[in-house]
PDB file of C-alpha atoms and ligand atoms in Angstrom:
ATOM      1  CA  MET A   1     160.597  91.052 101.784  1.00  0.00           C
ATOM      2  CA  LEU A   2     158.623  91.001  98.517  1.00  0.00           C
ATOM      3  CA  GLY A   3     160.910  90.496  95.517  1.00  0.00           C
ATOM      4  CA  ALA A   4     163.492  88.943  97.858  1.00  0.00           C
ATOM      5  CA  ALA A   5     165.569  87.325  95.113  1.00  0.00           C
ATOM      6  CA  GLY A   6     165.911  90.512  93.071  1.00  0.00           C
ATOM      7  CA  ARG A   7     168.837  92.947  93.005  1.00  0.00           C
ATOM      8  CA  MET A   8     167.226  95.240  95.573  1.00  0.00           C
ATOM      9  CA  GLY A   9     165.511  92.397  97.441  1.00  0.00           C
ATOM     10  CA  GLN A  10     168.779  90.622  98.176  1.00  0.00           C
ATOM     11  CA  THR A  11     170.383  93.864  99.336  1.00  0.00           C
ATOM     12  CA  VAL A  12     167.442  94.707 101.605  1.00  0.00           C
ATOM     13  CA  CYS A  13     167.420  91.186 103.104  1.00  0.00           C
ATOM     14  CA  ALA A  14     171.104  91.555 103.989  1.00  0.00           C
ATOM     15  CA  ALA A  15     170.537  95.029 105.475  1.00  0.00           C
ATOM     16  CA  VAL A  16     167.587  93.874 107.588  1.00  0.00           C
ATOM     17  CA  GLU A  17     169.506  90.827 108.813  1.00  0.00           C
ATOM     18  CA  ALA A  18     172.383  93.102 109.840  1.00  0.00           C
ATOM     19  CA  ALA A  19     170.105  95.517 111.728  1.00  0.00           C
ATOM     20  CA  PRO A  20     169.928  94.703 115.454  1.00  0.00           C
ATOM     21  CA  ASP A  21     166.366  96.035 115.862  1.00  0.00           C
ATOM     22  CA  LEU A  22     164.845  94.272 112.835  1.00  0.00           C
ATOM     23  CA  GLU A  23     164.068  90.649 112.055  1.00  0.00           C
ATOM     24  CA  LEU A  24     163.551  89.208 108.574  1.00  0.00           C
ATOM     25  CA  VAL A  25     160.568  86.841 108.830  1.00  0.00           C
ATOM     26  CA  ALA A  26     159.625  86.092 105.217  1.00  0.00           C
ATOM     27  CA  ARG A  27     161.045  86.112 101.679  1.00  0.00           C
ATOM     28  CA  PHE A  28     158.436  86.270  98.912  1.00  0.00           C
ATOM     29  CA  ASP A  29     159.046  86.014  95.183  1.00  0.00           C
ATOM     30  CA  ALA A  30     157.263  85.370  91.901  1.00  0.00           C
ATOM     31  CA  GLY A  31     155.218  82.159  92.117  1.00  0.00           C
ATOM     32  CA  ASP A  32     155.078  82.054  95.935  1.00  0.00           C
ATOM     33  CA  ASP A  33     151.752  81.856  97.776  1.00  0.00           C
ATOM     34  CA  PHE A  34     150.916  85.125  99.581  1.00  0.00           C
ATOM     35  CA  SER A  35     150.313  83.143 102.793  1.00  0.00           C
ATOM     36  CA  VAL A  36     154.132  83.170 103.109  1.00  0.00           C
ATOM     37  CA  VAL A  37     153.739  86.881 103.896  1.00  0.00           C
ATOM     38  CA  ALA A  38     150.276  87.028 105.489  1.00  0.00           C
ATOM     39  CA  GLY A  39     151.110  84.266 107.945  1.00  0.00           C
ATOM     40  CA  SER A  40     154.642  85.408 108.742  1.00  0.00           C
ATOM     41  CA  GLY A  41     153.822  87.712 111.625  1.00  0.00           C
ATOM     42  CA  ALA A  42     155.526  90.576 109.759  1.00  0.00           C
ATOM     43  CA  HIS A  43     154.788  94.087 111.013  1.00  0.00           C
ATOM     44  CA  VAL A  44     156.220  95.735 107.895  1.00  0.00           C
ATOM     45  CA  ALA A  45     156.697  94.465 104.347  1.00  0.00           C
ATOM     46  CA  VAL A  46     159.140  95.923 101.831  1.00  0.00           C
ATOM     47  CA  ASP A  47     158.251  95.667  98.141  1.00  0.00           C
ATOM     48  CA  PHE A  48     160.922  95.803  95.416  1.00  0.00           C
ATOM     49  CA  THR A  49     159.193  93.750  92.738  1.00  0.00           C
ATOM     50  CA  ILE A  50     157.974  94.847  89.318  1.00  0.00           C
ATOM     51  CA  PRO A  51     155.606  97.636  88.212  1.00  0.00           C
ATOM     52  CA  ALA A  52     152.968  95.127  87.045  1.00  0.00           C
ATOM     53  CA  VAL A  53     152.422  93.589  90.508  1.00  0.00           C
ATOM     54  CA  THR A  54     153.384  96.164  93.131  1.00  0.00           C
ATOM     55  CA  GLU A  55     149.919  97.729  93.501  1.00  0.00           C
ATOM     56  CA  ALA A  56     148.246  94.327  93.964  1.00  0.00           C
ATOM     57  CA  ASN A  57     150.901  93.476  96.557  1.00  0.00           C
ATOM     58  CA  VAL A  58     150.119  96.634  98.529  1.00  0.00           C
ATOM     59  CA  HIS A  59     146.372  95.910  98.538  1.00  0.00           C
ATOM     60  CA  ALA A  60     147.084  92.357  99.752  1.00  0.00           C
ATOM     61  CA  LEU A  61     149.335  93.741 102.505  1.00  0.00           C
ATOM     62  CA  ILE A  62     146.626  96.165 103.648  1.00  0.00           C
ATOM     63  CA  ASP A  63     144.145  93.285 103.796  1.00  0.00           C
ATOM     64  CA  ALA A  64     146.684  91.311 105.835  1.00  0.00           C
ATOM     65  CA  GLY A  65     147.168  94.220 108.284  1.00  0.00           C
ATOM     66  CA  ILE A  66     150.843  94.752 107.370  1.00  0.00           C
ATOM     67  CA  HIS A  67     152.488  98.179 106.925  1.00  0.00           C
ATOM     68  CA  ALA A  68     154.165  98.602 103.519  1.00  0.00           C
ATOM     69  CA  VAL A  69     157.372 100.263 102.332  1.00  0.00           C
ATOM     70  CA  VAL A  70     157.477 100.344  98.534  1.00  0.00           C
ATOM     71  CA  GLY A  71     160.378 101.149  96.239  1.00  0.00           C
ATOM     72  CA  THR A  72     159.005  99.594  93.080  1.00  0.00           C
ATOM     73  CA  THR A  73     158.313 101.965  90.198  1.00  0.00           C
ATOM     74  CA  GLY A  74     155.197 102.243  88.036  1.00  0.00           C
ATOM     75  CA  TRP A  75     152.881 104.111  90.424  1.00  0.00           C
ATOM     76  CA  THR A  76     150.392 106.607  88.988  1.00  0.00           C
ATOM     77  CA  ASP A  77     148.050 109.157  90.553  1.00  0.00           C
ATOM     78  CA  GLU A  78     145.238 106.642  90.025  1.00  0.00           C
ATOM     79  CA  SER A  79     147.004 103.691  91.688  1.00  0.00           C
ATOM     80  CA  ARG A  80     148.062 105.857  94.632  1.00  0.00           C
ATOM     81  CA  THR A  81     144.480 107.074  95.030  1.00  0.00           C
ATOM     82  CA  ARG A  82     143.236 103.471  95.107  1.00  0.00           C
ATOM     83  CA  VAL A  83     145.681 102.741  97.954  1.00  0.00           C
ATOM     84  CA  THR A  84     144.521 105.817  99.883  1.00  0.00           C
ATOM     85  CA  GLU A  85     140.900 104.739  99.458  1.00  0.00           C
ATOM     86  CA  HIS A  86     141.673 101.166 100.504  1.00  0.00           C
ATOM     87  CA  LEU A  87     143.450 102.411 103.631  1.00  0.00           C
ATOM     88  CA  ALA A  88     140.467 104.615 104.482  1.00  0.00           C
ATOM     89  CA  GLN A  89     138.000 101.739 104.058  1.00  0.00           C
ATOM     90  CA  ALA A  90     140.144  99.073 105.734  1.00  0.00           C
ATOM     91  CA  GLY A  91     138.609  96.892 108.429  1.00  0.00           C
ATOM     92  CA  PRO A  92     139.621  96.814 112.111  1.00  0.00           C
ATOM     93  CA  ALA A  93     142.715  94.662 111.521  1.00  0.00           C
ATOM     94  CA  SER A  94     144.050  97.260 109.091  1.00  0.00           C
ATOM     95  CA  GLN A  95     143.274 100.468 111.032  1.00  0.00           C
ATOM     96  CA  GLY A  96     146.208 102.847 111.366  1.00  0.00           C
ATOM     97  CA  LEU A  97     148.281 101.139 108.680  1.00  0.00           C
ATOM     98  CA  GLY A  98     150.951 103.097 106.860  1.00  0.00           C
ATOM     99  CA  VAL A  99     152.075 102.750 103.248  1.00  0.00           C
ATOM    100  CA  LEU A 100     155.244 104.601 102.252  1.00  0.00           C
ATOM    101  CA  ILE A 101     156.051 104.709  98.536  1.00  0.00           C
ATOM    102  CA  ALA A 102     159.369 106.283  97.559  1.00  0.00           C
ATOM    103  CA  PRO A 103     160.684 106.486  94.004  1.00  0.00           C
ATOM    104  CA  ASN A 104     164.193 106.639  95.436  1.00  0.00           C
ATOM    105  CA  PHE A 105     165.566 105.792  98.900  1.00  0.00           C
ATOM    106  CA  GLY A 106     169.065 107.181  98.229  1.00  0.00           C
ATOM    107  CA  LEU A 107     169.932 110.281 100.234  1.00  0.00           C
ATOM    108  CA  SER A 108     171.784 111.867  97.293  1.00  0.00           C
ATOM    109  CA  ALA A 109     168.763 111.331  95.033  1.00  0.00           C
ATOM    110  CA  VAL A 110     166.250 112.655  97.563  1.00  0.00           C
ATOM    111  CA  LEU A 111     168.402 115.745  98.121  1.00  0.00           C
ATOM    112  CA  ALA A 112     168.900 116.234  94.365  1.00  0.00           C
ATOM    113  CA  MET A 113     165.126 116.135  93.840  1.00  0.00           C
ATOM    114  CA  THR A 114     164.577 118.580  96.708  1.00  0.00           C
ATOM    115  CA  PHE A 115     167.228 121.008  95.445  1.00  0.00           C
ATOM    116  CA  ALA A 116     165.827 120.747  91.905  1.00  0.00           C
ATOM    117  CA  ALA A 117     162.328 121.620  93.081  1.00  0.00           C
ATOM    118  CA  LYS A 118     163.732 124.654  94.909  1.00  0.00           C
ATOM    119  CA  ALA A 119     165.797 125.803  91.899  1.00  0.00           C
ATOM    120  CA  ALA A 120     163.084 125.235  89.298  1.00  0.00           C
ATOM    121  CA  ARG A 121     161.334 128.604  89.559  1.00  0.00           C
ATOM    122  CA  TYR A 122     164.511 130.561  88.786  1.00  0.00           C
ATOM    123  CA  PHE A 123     165.355 129.081  85.374  1.00  0.00           C
ATOM    124  CA  GLU A 124     163.904 129.480  81.887  1.00  0.00           C
ATOM    125  CA  SER A 125     164.860 125.931  80.835  1.00  0.00           C
ATOM    126  CA  ALA A 126     164.818 122.622  82.704  1.00  0.00           C
ATOM    127  CA  GLU A 127     165.541 119.061  81.520  1.00  0.00           C
ATOM    128  CA  VAL A 128     166.260 115.773  83.303  1.00  0.00           C
ATOM    129  CA  ILE A 129     168.656 112.994  82.283  1.00  0.00           C
ATOM    130  CA  GLU A 130     168.489 109.669  84.113  1.00  0.00           C
ATOM    131  CA  LEU A 131     171.176 107.034  83.595  1.00  0.00           C
ATOM    132  CA  HIS A 132     170.790 103.400  84.682  1.00  0.00           C
ATOM    133  CA  HIS A 133     172.055  99.821  84.348  1.00  0.00           C
ATOM    134  CA  PRO A 134     170.719  98.135  81.182  1.00  0.00           C
ATOM    135  CA  ASP A 135     168.705  95.484  83.119  1.00  0.00           C
ATOM    136  CA  LYS A 136     166.162  98.096  84.201  1.00  0.00           C
ATOM    137  CA  VAL A 137     162.740  97.318  82.673  1.00  0.00           C
ATOM    138  CA  ASP A 138     161.081 100.738  82.846  1.00  0.00           C
ATOM    139  CA  ALA A 139     161.898 104.153  81.392  1.00  0.00           C
ATOM    140  CA  PRO A 140     162.054 106.904  82.290  1.00  0.00           C
ATOM    141  CA  SER A 141     162.893 106.040  85.884  1.00  0.00           C
ATOM    142  CA  GLY A 142     160.428 106.656  88.704  1.00  0.00           C
ATOM    143  CA  THR A 143     162.941 109.081  90.185  1.00  0.00           C
ATOM    144  CA  ALA A 144     163.139 111.105  86.976  1.00  0.00           C
ATOM    145  CA  ARG A 145     159.340 111.223  86.732  1.00  0.00           C
ATOM    146  CA  HIS A 146     159.078 112.388  90.365  1.00  0.00           C
ATOM    147  CA  THR A 147     161.793 115.006  89.762  1.00  0.00           C
ATOM    148  CA  ALA A 148     160.192 116.303  86.570  1.00  0.00           C
ATOM    149  CA  ARG A 149     156.763 116.527  88.163  1.00  0.00           C
ATOM    150  CA  ALA A 150     158.145 118.508  91.094  1.00  0.00           C
ATOM    151  CA  ILE A 151     159.970 120.849  88.707  1.00  0.00           C
ATOM    152  CA  ALA A 152     156.803 121.273  86.638  1.00  0.00           C
ATOM    153  CA  ALA A 153     154.735 122.034  89.743  1.00  0.00           C
ATOM    154  CA  ALA A 154     157.248 124.648  90.916  1.00  0.00           C
ATOM    155  CA  ARG A 155     157.368 126.242  87.468  1.00  0.00           C
ATOM    156  CA  ALA A 156     153.571 126.353  87.281  1.00  0.00           C
ATOM    157  CA  GLU A 157     153.334 127.890  90.751  1.00  0.00           C
ATOM    158  CA  ALA A 158     155.832 130.566  89.712  1.00  0.00           C
ATOM    159  CA  GLY A 159     153.892 131.256  86.515  1.00  0.00           C
ATOM    160  CA  LEU A 160     156.788 130.308  84.211  1.00  0.00           C
ATOM    161  CA  ALA A 161     156.201 129.771  80.500  1.00  0.00           C
ATOM    162  CA  PRO A 162     157.152 126.372  78.987  1.00  0.00           C
ATOM    163  CA  SER A 163     160.897 125.816  78.501  1.00  0.00           C
ATOM    164  CA  PRO A 164     161.840 127.326  75.142  1.00  0.00           C
ATOM    165  CA  ASP A 165     162.193 124.728  72.379  1.00  0.00           C
ATOM    166  CA  ALA A 166     162.173 125.470  68.646  1.00  0.00           C
ATOM    167  CA  THR A 167     162.196 121.778  67.648  1.00  0.00           C
ATOM    168  CA  GLU A 168     159.943 121.303  64.595  1.00  0.00           C
ATOM    169  CA  SER A 169     160.534 117.599  63.817  1.00  0.00           C
ATOM    170  CA  GLY A 170     162.300 114.574  65.326  1.00  0.00           C
ATOM    171  CA  PHE A 171     160.495 114.961  68.641  1.00  0.00           C
ATOM    172  CA  GLU A 172     161.406 111.371  69.617  1.00  0.00           C
ATOM    173  CA  ALA A 173     164.976 112.595  70.129  1.00  0.00           C
ATOM    174  CA  ARG A 174     163.738 115.128  72.691  1.00  0.00           C
ATOM    175  CA  GLY A 175     162.909 112.532  75.346  1.00  0.00           C
ATOM    176  CA  ALA A 176     159.681 111.889  77.237  1.00  0.00           C
ATOM    177  CA  ASP A 177     157.403 114.800  78.118  1.00  0.00           C
ATOM    178  CA  VAL A 178     156.603 114.626  81.853  1.00  0.00           C
ATOM    179  CA  ASP A 179     154.244 117.481  82.649  1.00  0.00           C
ATOM    180  CA  GLY A 180     156.083 119.625  80.119  1.00  0.00           C
ATOM    181  CA  VAL A 181     159.604 118.752  81.363  1.00  0.00           C
ATOM    182  CA  ARG A 182     161.763 116.714  78.957  1.00  0.00           C
ATOM    183  CA  VAL A 183     163.247 113.534  80.465  1.00  0.00           C
ATOM    184  CA  HIS A 184     166.008 111.520  78.770  1.00  0.00           C
ATOM    185  CA  ALA A 185     166.936 107.921  79.652  1.00  0.00           C
ATOM    186  CA  VAL A 186     170.385 106.341  79.179  1.00  0.00           C
ATOM    187  CA  ARG A 187     170.990 102.574  79.669  1.00  0.00           C
ATOM    188  CA  LEU A 188     174.649 101.614  80.005  1.00  0.00           C
ATOM    189  CA  ARG A 189     176.484  98.562  81.359  1.00  0.00           C
ATOM    190  CA  GLY A 190     178.480  99.556  84.415  1.00  0.00           C
ATOM    191  CA  LEU A 191     175.961 102.098  85.674  1.00  0.00           C
ATOM    192  CA  VAL A 192     173.682 101.587  88.689  1.00  0.00           C
ATOM    193  CA  ALA A 193     171.387 104.638  89.149  1.00  0.00           C
ATOM    194  CA  HIS A 194     172.220 108.249  88.331  1.00  0.00           C
ATOM    195  CA  GLU A 195     170.386 111.477  87.604  1.00  0.00           C
ATOM    196  CA  GLU A 196     171.287 114.877  86.212  1.00  0.00           C
ATOM    197  CA  ILE A 197     168.962 117.833  86.401  1.00  0.00           C
ATOM    198  CA  LEU A 198     169.867 120.676  84.067  1.00  0.00           C
ATOM    199  CA  PHE A 199     168.665 124.246  84.427  1.00  0.00           C
ATOM    200  CA  GLY A 200     169.471 127.073  82.036  1.00  0.00           C
ATOM    201  CA  ASN A 201     169.172 130.830  81.799  1.00  0.00           C
ATOM    202  CA  VAL A 202     170.755 133.192  79.325  1.00  0.00           C
ATOM    203  CA  GLY A 203     174.505 133.015  80.068  1.00  0.00           C
ATOM    204  CA  GLU A 204     174.347 130.485  82.929  1.00  0.00           C
ATOM    205  CA  GLN A 205     173.663 126.848  83.783  1.00  0.00           C
ATOM    206  CA  LEU A 206     173.027 124.851  86.937  1.00  0.00           C
ATOM    207  CA  ILE A 207     173.545 121.074  86.915  1.00  0.00           C
ATOM    208  CA  ILE A 208     172.476 118.999  89.905  1.00  0.00           C
ATOM    209  CA  ARG A 209     173.864 115.446  89.713  1.00  0.00           C
ATOM    210  CA  GLN A 210     173.573 112.447  91.974  1.00  0.00           C
ATOM    211  CA  ASP A 211     175.129 108.981  91.617  1.00  0.00           C
ATOM    212  CA  SER A 212     174.203 105.727  93.312  1.00  0.00           C
ATOM    213  CA  PHE A 213     177.259 103.599  92.568  1.00  0.00           C
ATOM    214  CA  ASP A 214     176.049 100.688  94.705  1.00  0.00           C
ATOM    215  CA  ARG A 215     172.611  99.494  95.872  1.00  0.00           C
ATOM    216  CA  VAL A 216     173.791  99.748  99.485  1.00  0.00           C
ATOM    217  CA  SER A 217     173.252 103.498  99.015  1.00  0.00           C
ATOM    218  CA  PHE A 218     169.498 102.872  99.192  1.00  0.00           C
ATOM    219  CA  MET A 219     169.654 100.921 102.457  1.00  0.00           C
ATOM    220  CA  PRO A 220     169.739 103.707 105.091  1.00  0.00           C
ATOM    221  CA  GLY A 221     166.619 105.155 103.478  1.00  0.00           C
ATOM    222  CA  VAL A 222     164.855 101.791 103.267  1.00  0.00           C
ATOM    223  CA  LEU A 223     165.599 100.980 106.914  1.00  0.00           C
ATOM    224  CA  LEU A 224     164.529 104.466 108.003  1.00  0.00           C
ATOM    225  CA  ALA A 225     161.248 103.971 106.124  1.00  0.00           C
ATOM    226  CA  VAL A 226     160.708 100.546 107.749  1.00  0.00           C
ATOM    227  CA  ARG A 227     161.124 102.102 111.191  1.00  0.00           C
ATOM    228  CA  GLU A 228     159.012 105.180 110.383  1.00  0.00           C
ATOM    229  CA  VAL A 229     156.091 103.726 108.428  1.00  0.00           C
ATOM    230  CA  VAL A 230     154.507 102.231 111.547  1.00  0.00           C
ATOM    231  CA  THR A 231     154.133 105.777 112.941  1.00  0.00           C
ATOM    232  CA  ARG A 232     152.578 107.260 109.780  1.00  0.00           C
ATOM    233  CA  PRO A 233     149.025 106.086 109.103  1.00  0.00           C
ATOM    234  CA  GLY A 234     147.815 106.508 105.512  1.00  0.00           C
ATOM    235  CA  LEU A 235     149.828 106.977 102.340  1.00  0.00           C
ATOM    236  CA  THR A 236     153.152 108.841 102.311  1.00  0.00           C
ATOM    237  CA  VAL A 237     154.844 109.442  98.950  1.00  0.00           C
ATOM    238  CA  GLY A 238     158.538 110.267  98.951  1.00  0.00           C
ATOM    239  CA  LEU A 239     161.275 109.872 101.552  1.00  0.00           C
ATOM    240  CA  GLU A 240     161.599 113.672 101.625  1.00  0.00           C
ATOM    241  CA  ASN A 241     158.564 113.679 103.944  1.00  0.00           C
ATOM    242  CA  VAL A 242     160.303 111.396 106.457  1.00  0.00           C
ATOM    243  CA  LEU A 243     163.532 113.402 106.237  1.00  0.00           C
ATOM    244  CA  ASP A 244     161.627 116.656 106.886  1.00  0.00           C
ATOM    245  CA  LEU A 245     162.798 118.151 103.598  1.00  0.00           C
ATOM    246  CA  THR A 246     159.400 119.365 102.392  1.00  0.00           C
TER     247      THR A 246
HETATM  248  N1  NDP B 301     162.947 103.281  95.288  1.00  0.00           N
HETATM  249  C1  NDP B 301     164.241 102.989  95.144  1.00  0.00           C
HETATM  250  O1  NDP B 301     165.111 103.538  95.845  1.00  0.00           O
HETATM  251  C2  NDP B 301     164.645 101.953  94.153  1.00  0.00           C
HETATM  252  C3  NDP B 301     163.683 101.401  93.341  1.00  0.00           C
HETATM  253  N2  NDP B 301     164.011 100.418  92.483  1.00  0.00           N
HETATM  254  C4  NDP B 301     162.898  99.799  91.782  1.00  0.00           C
HETATM  255  O2  NDP B 301     162.628  98.556  92.434  1.00  0.00           O
HETATM  256  C5  NDP B 301     162.122  97.623  91.491  1.00  0.00           C
HETATM  257  C6  NDP B 301     162.979  96.368  91.554  1.00  0.00           C
HETATM  258  O3  NDP B 301     164.266  96.651  91.064  1.00  0.00           O
HETATM  259  P1  NDP B 301     165.380  95.495  91.012  1.00  0.00           P
HETATM  260  O4  NDP B 301     165.550  94.875  92.339  1.00  0.00           O
HETATM  261  O5  NDP B 301     166.539  96.099  90.309  1.00  0.00           O
HETATM  262  O6  NDP B 301     164.645  94.452  90.013  1.00  0.00           O
HETATM  263  P2  NDP B 301     164.842  92.867  89.937  1.00  0.00           P
HETATM  264  O7  NDP B 301     164.270  92.458  88.609  1.00  0.00           O
HETATM  265  O8  NDP B 301     166.240  92.499  90.242  1.00  0.00           O
HETATM  266  O9  NDP B 301     163.924  92.302  91.110  1.00  0.00           O
HETATM  267  C7  NDP B 301     162.541  92.174  91.030  1.00  0.00           C
HETATM  268  C8  NDP B 301     162.169  90.939  91.817  1.00  0.00           C
HETATM  269  O10 NDP B 301     160.756  90.853  91.885  1.00  0.00           O
HETATM  270  C9  NDP B 301     160.394  89.507  91.631  1.00  0.00           C
HETATM  271  N3  NDP B 301     159.018  89.391  91.188  1.00  0.00           N
HETATM  272  C10 NDP B 301     158.515  89.408  89.923  1.00  0.00           C
HETATM  273  N4  NDP B 301     157.185  89.232  89.951  1.00  0.00           N
HETATM  274  C11 NDP B 301     156.852  89.083  91.251  1.00  0.00           C
HETATM  275  C12 NDP B 301     155.625  88.845  91.926  1.00  0.00           C
HETATM  276  N5  NDP B 301     154.482  88.690  91.242  1.00  0.00           N
HETATM  277  N6  NDP B 301     155.639  88.751  93.260  1.00  0.00           N
HETATM  278  C13 NDP B 301     156.774  88.852  93.965  1.00  0.00           C
HETATM  279  N7  NDP B 301     157.971  89.062  93.368  1.00  0.00           N
HETATM  280  C14 NDP B 301     158.000  89.177  92.034  1.00  0.00           C
HETATM  281  C15 NDP B 301     161.390  89.081  90.563  1.00  0.00           C
HETATM  282  O11 NDP B 301     161.410  87.670  90.443  1.00  0.00           O
HETATM  283  P3  NDP B 301     161.770  87.017  89.005  1.00  0.00           P
HETATM  284  O12 NDP B 301     163.095  87.552  88.633  1.00  0.00           O
HETATM  285  O13 NDP B 301     161.724  85.559  89.292  1.00  0.00           O
HETATM  286  O14 NDP B 301     160.672  87.467  88.065  1.00  0.00           O
HETATM  287  C16 NDP B 301     162.673  89.649  91.151  1.00  0.00           C
HETATM  288  O15 NDP B 301     163.206  88.792  92.126  1.00  0.00           O
HETATM  289  C17 NDP B 301     162.118  98.346  90.156  1.00  0.00           C
HETATM  290  O16 NDP B 301     160.839  98.895  89.911  1.00  0.00           O
HETATM  291  C18 NDP B 301     163.141  99.447  90.348  1.00  0.00           C
HETATM  292  O17 NDP B 301     162.926 100.530  89.487  1.00  0.00           O
HETATM  293  C19 NDP B 301     165.280  99.969  92.358  1.00  0.00           C
HETATM  294  C20 NDP B 301     166.280 100.507  93.100  1.00  0.00           C
HETATM  295  C21 NDP B 301     166.044 101.558  94.064  1.00  0.00           C
HETATM  296  O1  LIG B 302     165.716 100.244  88.583  1.00  0.00           O
HETATM  297  C1  LIG B 302     166.582 100.840  89.297  1.00  0.00           C
HETATM  298  O2  LIG B 302     167.729 100.433  89.419  1.00  0.00           O
HETATM  299  C2  LIG B 302     166.167 102.041  90.019  1.00  0.00           C
HETATM  300  N1  LIG B 302     164.909 102.380  90.003  1.00  0.00           N
HETATM  301  C3  LIG B 302     164.329 103.489  90.640  1.00  0.00           C
HETATM  302  C4  LIG B 302     163.767 104.451  89.627  1.00  0.00           C
HETATM  303  O3  LIG B 302     163.244 104.014  88.594  1.00  0.00           O
HETATM  304  O4  LIG B 302     163.798 105.651  89.859  1.00  0.00           O
HETATM  305  C5  LIG B 302     165.261 104.136  91.637  1.00  0.00           C
HETATM  306  C6  LIG B 302     166.696 104.173  91.210  1.00  0.00           C
HETATM  307  O5  LIG B 302     166.821 105.065  90.172  1.00  0.00           O
HETATM  308  C7  LIG B 302     167.169 102.779  90.806  1.00  0.00           C
END
């Protein structure tokens, strides 16, 4: 487990230790030598660290011949491409390795994203609001970015015009622009991880909302990914692929 002492890391360690078919063989954190992982005999590593280090961790795991399940945010098209290329060029010890990166392992979040992508083509307006605990270091959330990109792709495929918006000044109040979809981030003590996707037409509105009230909500998805990644060579992005929701 990479990031073992973190909020997600501790929860994953407990879930793995409670799973009869899995064994926790190494806990790795900031300042530790990577030999803790490389020499552990691990088949699969789970990374919940920080955006600044997660890509380097994945490259080190590929070099060590260890499959990777990644929940850490901060991934870009470029960093994902580098992982795909590394997997393709990997030596004999790393042949057939799988890397599964998911912006969200919660079933409610994965379903919300899937439903939003399906709904996107039918509405003139679409915006995303993500709401999180105030200790989160990045904004907007990886989940909200993934959601907005999927909405944008569906809108583009359907030939929709940009969401109407007459705003002339004060654009900073309109949230981040993710591929033309506005994303708003709330940070509030008491929250864990929540997302609302709003769609509007003249005279009607659809709101899709999901709430992770506890980090245990991510664990079935993380454990499913740990079991599945060994059967999926190459890079997989999004748990929706494992759940057959695409
Ligand atoms: N995909 C999903 O379903 C979910 C994704 N996340 C994402 O997971 C990530 C972690 O979230 P969370 O657990 O809340 O964050 P935390 O800050 O609680 O945990 C991060 C952990 O990573 C450790 N760390 C920092 N640098 C390194 C390093 N170089 N090598 C190894 N470990 C390091 C930190 O140690 P230290 O504190 O000593 O620096 C800390 O223990 C975030 O990007 C978050 O957005 C979160 C929840 C669900
Ligand atoms: O930092 C968090 O807590 C979470 N991060 C992920 C994200 O940025 O989407 C997943 C979930 O929202 C919790």
